[in-house]
mmCIF file of C-alpha atoms in Angstrom:
data_model
loop_
_atom_site.group_PDB
_atom_site.id
_atom_site.type_symbol
_atom_site.label_atom_id
_atom_site.label_comp_id
_atom_site.label_asym_id
_atom_site.label_seq_id
_atom_site.Cartn_x
_atom_site.Cartn_y
_atom_site.Cartn_z
ATOM 1 C CA UNK A 1 16.971 -8.115 15.895
ATOM 2 C CA UNK A 2 19.705 -7.308 13.352
ATOM 3 C CA UNK A 3 18.865 -3.630 13.799
ATOM 4 C CA UNK A 4 19.435 -3.926 17.555
ATOM 5 C CA UNK A 5 22.645 -5.845 16.911
ATOM 6 C CA UNK A 6 23.939 -3.025 14.719
ATOM 7 C CA UNK A 7 23.186 -0.431 17.406
ATOM 8 C CA UNK A 8 24.941 -2.610 19.990
ATOM 9 C CA UNK A 9 27.968 -3.143 17.742
ATOM 10 C CA UNK A 10 28.308 0.589 17.076
ATOM 11 C CA UNK A 11 28.172 1.131 20.845
ATOM 12 C CA UNK A 12 31.139 -1.235 21.300
ATOM 13 C CA UNK A 13 33.016 0.300 18.361
ATOM 14 C CA UNK A 14 32.664 3.797 19.807
ATOM 15 C CA UNK A 15 34.293 2.604 23.022
ATOM 16 C CA UNK A 16 37.215 0.803 21.391
ATOM 17 C CA UNK A 17 40.742 2.086 20.849
ATOM 18 C CA UNK A 18 41.704 0.418 17.570
ATOM 19 C CA UNK A 19 45.281 1.715 17.577
ATOM 20 C CA UNK A 20 45.974 0.332 21.035
ATOM 21 C CA UNK A 21 43.994 -2.854 20.308
ATOM 22 C CA UNK A 22 42.093 -2.041 23.483
ATOM 23 C CA UNK A 23 38.457 -2.978 23.750
ATOM 24 C CA UNK A 24 36.349 -1.879 26.719
ATOM 25 C CA UNK A 25 34.190 -4.500 28.393
ATOM 26 C CA UNK A 26 30.580 -3.834 29.293
ATOM 27 C CA UNK A 27 27.943 -5.856 31.089
ATOM 28 C CA UNK A 28 24.634 -6.628 29.414
ATOM 29 C CA UNK A 29 22.969 -4.165 31.801
ATOM 30 C CA UNK A 30 25.402 -1.390 30.801
ATOM 31 C CA UNK A 31 24.788 -2.087 27.116
ATOM 32 C CA UNK A 32 21.014 -2.040 27.644
ATOM 33 C CA UNK A 33 21.134 1.232 29.575
ATOM 34 C CA UNK A 34 23.455 2.922 27.080
ATOM 35 C CA UNK A 35 21.585 1.806 23.960
ATOM 36 C CA UNK A 36 18.066 2.036 25.433
ATOM 37 C CA UNK A 37 17.338 -1.493 24.184
ATOM 38 C CA UNK A 38 15.417 -3.821 26.513
ATOM 39 C CA UNK A 39 17.704 -6.053 28.579
ATOM 40 C CA UNK A 40 16.192 -9.374 27.373
ATOM 41 C CA UNK A 41 16.786 -8.322 23.756
ATOM 42 C CA UNK A 42 20.331 -7.187 24.556
ATOM 43 C CA UNK A 43 21.104 -10.515 26.227
ATOM 44 C CA UNK A 44 19.790 -12.465 23.232
ATOM 45 C CA UNK A 45 21.779 -10.352 20.745
ATOM 46 C CA UNK A 46 24.974 -10.524 22.824
ATOM 47 C CA UNK A 47 24.716 -14.315 23.009
ATOM 48 C CA UNK A 48 24.354 -14.607 19.215
ATOM 49 C CA UNK A 49 27.241 -12.191 18.586
ATOM 50 C CA UNK A 50 29.481 -14.211 20.926
ATOM 51 C CA UNK A 51 28.509 -17.454 19.158
ATOM 52 C CA UNK A 52 29.523 -15.822 15.857
ATOM 53 C CA UNK A 53 32.916 -14.739 17.298
ATOM 54 C CA UNK A 54 32.061 -11.078 16.793
ATOM 55 C CA UNK A 55 32.072 -10.335 20.516
ATOM 56 C CA UNK A 56 33.975 -12.015 23.323
ATOM 57 C CA UNK A 57 32.529 -12.596 26.760
ATOM 58 C CA UNK A 58 34.417 -12.857 30.029
ATOM 59 C CA UNK A 59 32.716 -14.181 33.158
ATOM 60 C CA UNK A 60 33.267 -12.904 36.648
ATOM 61 C CA UNK A 61 33.388 -9.685 38.618
ATOM 62 C CA UNK A 62 35.541 -7.862 36.063
ATOM 63 C CA UNK A 63 33.926 -9.621 33.123
ATOM 64 C CA UNK A 64 31.659 -8.409 30.397
ATOM 65 C CA UNK A 65 31.483 -8.268 26.632
ATOM 66 C CA UNK A 66 33.911 -6.657 24.201
ATOM 67 C CA UNK A 67 34.744 -6.709 20.494
ATOM 68 C CA UNK A 68 36.493 -9.873 19.333
ATOM 69 C CA UNK A 69 38.356 -7.850 16.684
ATOM 70 C CA UNK A 70 38.658 -4.348 15.279
ATOM 71 C CA UNK A 71 35.282 -2.932 14.208
ATOM 72 C CA UNK A 72 36.742 -2.153 10.778
ATOM 73 C CA UNK A 73 37.059 -5.910 10.233
ATOM 74 C CA UNK A 74 33.444 -6.664 11.144
ATOM 75 C CA UNK A 75 30.983 -6.150 8.309
ATOM 76 C CA UNK A 76 27.269 -5.508 8.470
ATOM 77 C CA UNK A 77 26.884 -8.868 6.727
ATOM 78 C CA UNK A 78 28.731 -10.533 9.628
ATOM 79 C CA UNK A 79 26.288 -8.996 12.093
ATOM 80 C CA UNK A 80 23.143 -9.722 10.064
ATOM 81 C CA UNK A 81 24.187 -13.345 9.477
ATOM 82 C CA UNK A 82 24.981 -13.793 13.181
ATOM 83 C CA UNK A 83 21.465 -12.724 14.089
ATOM 84 C CA UNK A 84 19.298 -13.866 11.168
ATOM 85 C CA UNK A 85 21.348 -16.536 9.417
ATOM 86 C CA UNK A 86 22.173 -16.426 5.701
ATOM 87 C CA UNK A 87 20.958 -13.313 3.913
ATOM 88 C CA UNK A 88 18.095 -14.110 1.546
ATOM 89 C CA UNK A 89 15.527 -11.578 0.432
ATOM 90 C CA UNK A 90 13.293 -14.286 -1.014
ATOM 91 C CA UNK A 91 13.091 -18.075 -0.838
ATOM 92 C CA UNK A 92 14.372 -18.308 -4.402
ATOM 93 C CA UNK A 93 17.482 -16.243 -3.691
ATOM 94 C CA UNK A 94 18.854 -19.114 -1.609
ATOM 95 C CA UNK A 95 20.691 -22.034 -3.155
ATOM 96 C CA UNK A 96 18.276 -24.567 -1.686
ATOM 97 C CA UNK A 97 14.990 -24.405 -3.546
ATOM 98 C CA UNK A 98 11.957 -24.298 -1.256
ATOM 99 C CA UNK A 99 9.516 -22.981 -3.846
ATOM 100 C CA UNK A 100 7.620 -25.451 -6.013
ATOM 101 C CA UNK A 101 7.552 -22.848 -8.838
ATOM 102 C CA UNK A 102 11.346 -22.512 -9.025
ATOM 103 C CA UNK A 103 11.707 -24.801 -12.021
ATOM 104 C CA UNK A 104 9.578 -22.508 -14.218
ATOM 105 C CA UNK A 105 10.113 -19.158 -12.497
ATOM 106 C CA UNK A 106 11.104 -16.236 -14.738
ATOM 107 C CA UNK A 107 12.216 -13.922 -11.892
ATOM 108 C CA UNK A 108 14.406 -16.302 -9.910
ATOM 109 C CA UNK A 109 17.658 -15.286 -11.677
ATOM 110 C CA UNK A 110 16.846 -11.624 -11.057
ATOM 111 C CA UNK A 111 16.120 -12.227 -7.388
ATOM 112 C CA UNK A 112 19.424 -14.065 -7.007
ATOM 113 C CA UNK A 113 21.243 -11.128 -8.608
ATOM 114 C CA UNK A 114 19.450 -8.596 -6.363
ATOM 115 C CA UNK A 115 20.285 -10.709 -3.320
ATOM 116 C CA UNK A 116 23.960 -10.798 -4.350
ATOM 117 C CA UNK A 117 23.983 -6.997 -4.670
ATOM 118 C CA UNK A 118 22.532 -6.637 -1.171
ATOM 119 C CA UNK A 119 24.950 -9.182 0.315
ATOM 120 C CA UNK A 120 27.934 -7.533 -1.377
ATOM 121 C CA UNK A 121 26.799 -4.135 -0.092
ATOM 122 C CA UNK A 122 26.473 -5.423 3.472
ATOM 123 C CA UNK A 123 29.950 -6.983 3.240
ATOM 124 C CA UNK A 124 31.348 -3.661 1.991
ATOM 125 C CA UNK A 125 30.263 -1.684 5.060
ATOM 126 C CA UNK A 126 32.069 -2.196 8.364
ATOM 127 C CA UNK A 127 30.798 -1.470 11.840
ATOM 128 C CA UNK A 128 33.546 1.164 12.076
ATOM 129 C CA UNK A 129 32.046 2.932 9.053
ATOM 130 C CA UNK A 130 28.626 2.942 10.710
ATOM 131 C CA UNK A 131 30.002 5.383 13.267
ATOM 132 C CA UNK A 132 30.418 8.029 10.549
ATOM 133 C CA UNK A 133 27.840 9.875 8.494
ATOM 134 C CA UNK A 134 25.981 7.948 5.754
ATOM 135 C CA UNK A 135 27.476 10.116 3.006
ATOM 136 C CA UNK A 136 30.933 8.864 3.976
ATOM 137 C CA UNK A 137 30.199 5.283 2.880
ATOM 138 C CA UNK A 138 30.829 4.416 -0.777
ATOM 139 C CA UNK A 139 29.824 1.058 -2.202
ATOM 140 C CA UNK A 140 30.513 -0.250 -5.716
ATOM 141 C CA UNK A 141 27.941 -2.761 -6.907
ATOM 142 C CA UNK A 142 28.435 -2.662 -10.681
ATOM 143 C CA UNK A 143 30.605 -5.805 -10.766
ATOM 144 C CA UNK A 144 28.188 -8.144 -9.035
ATOM 145 C CA UNK A 145 27.447 -11.285 -11.053
#
């Protein structure tokens, strides 16, 4: 669902005027039609994004959903965590040990490092940047420890 959430967030970002701090509101139906994502999935994603304070919802006739803040201040990590919870590529990359081999595992430190690189990369890319071309995004990962 994080992939759908990213598509939905880019949709909202494309309809926002960052300079005027103006964010257009859209209903779940409008988001579903515009993104071609099934309405039940859109509703689920919107609910999770509102709970994470990434989107704001307004009830009523003139209500709908809109960005809670500028898309340049919302990272991919924010979106992924809102949908999937903490980012962990493997069980052993989390702080809480679920694996009974963790005590003797030779790859656990490497998996933690790889996970940190991925998390740092996702934090480095904003939803606003996702509107551009992939070549326009630069991420430094050399200093991850």
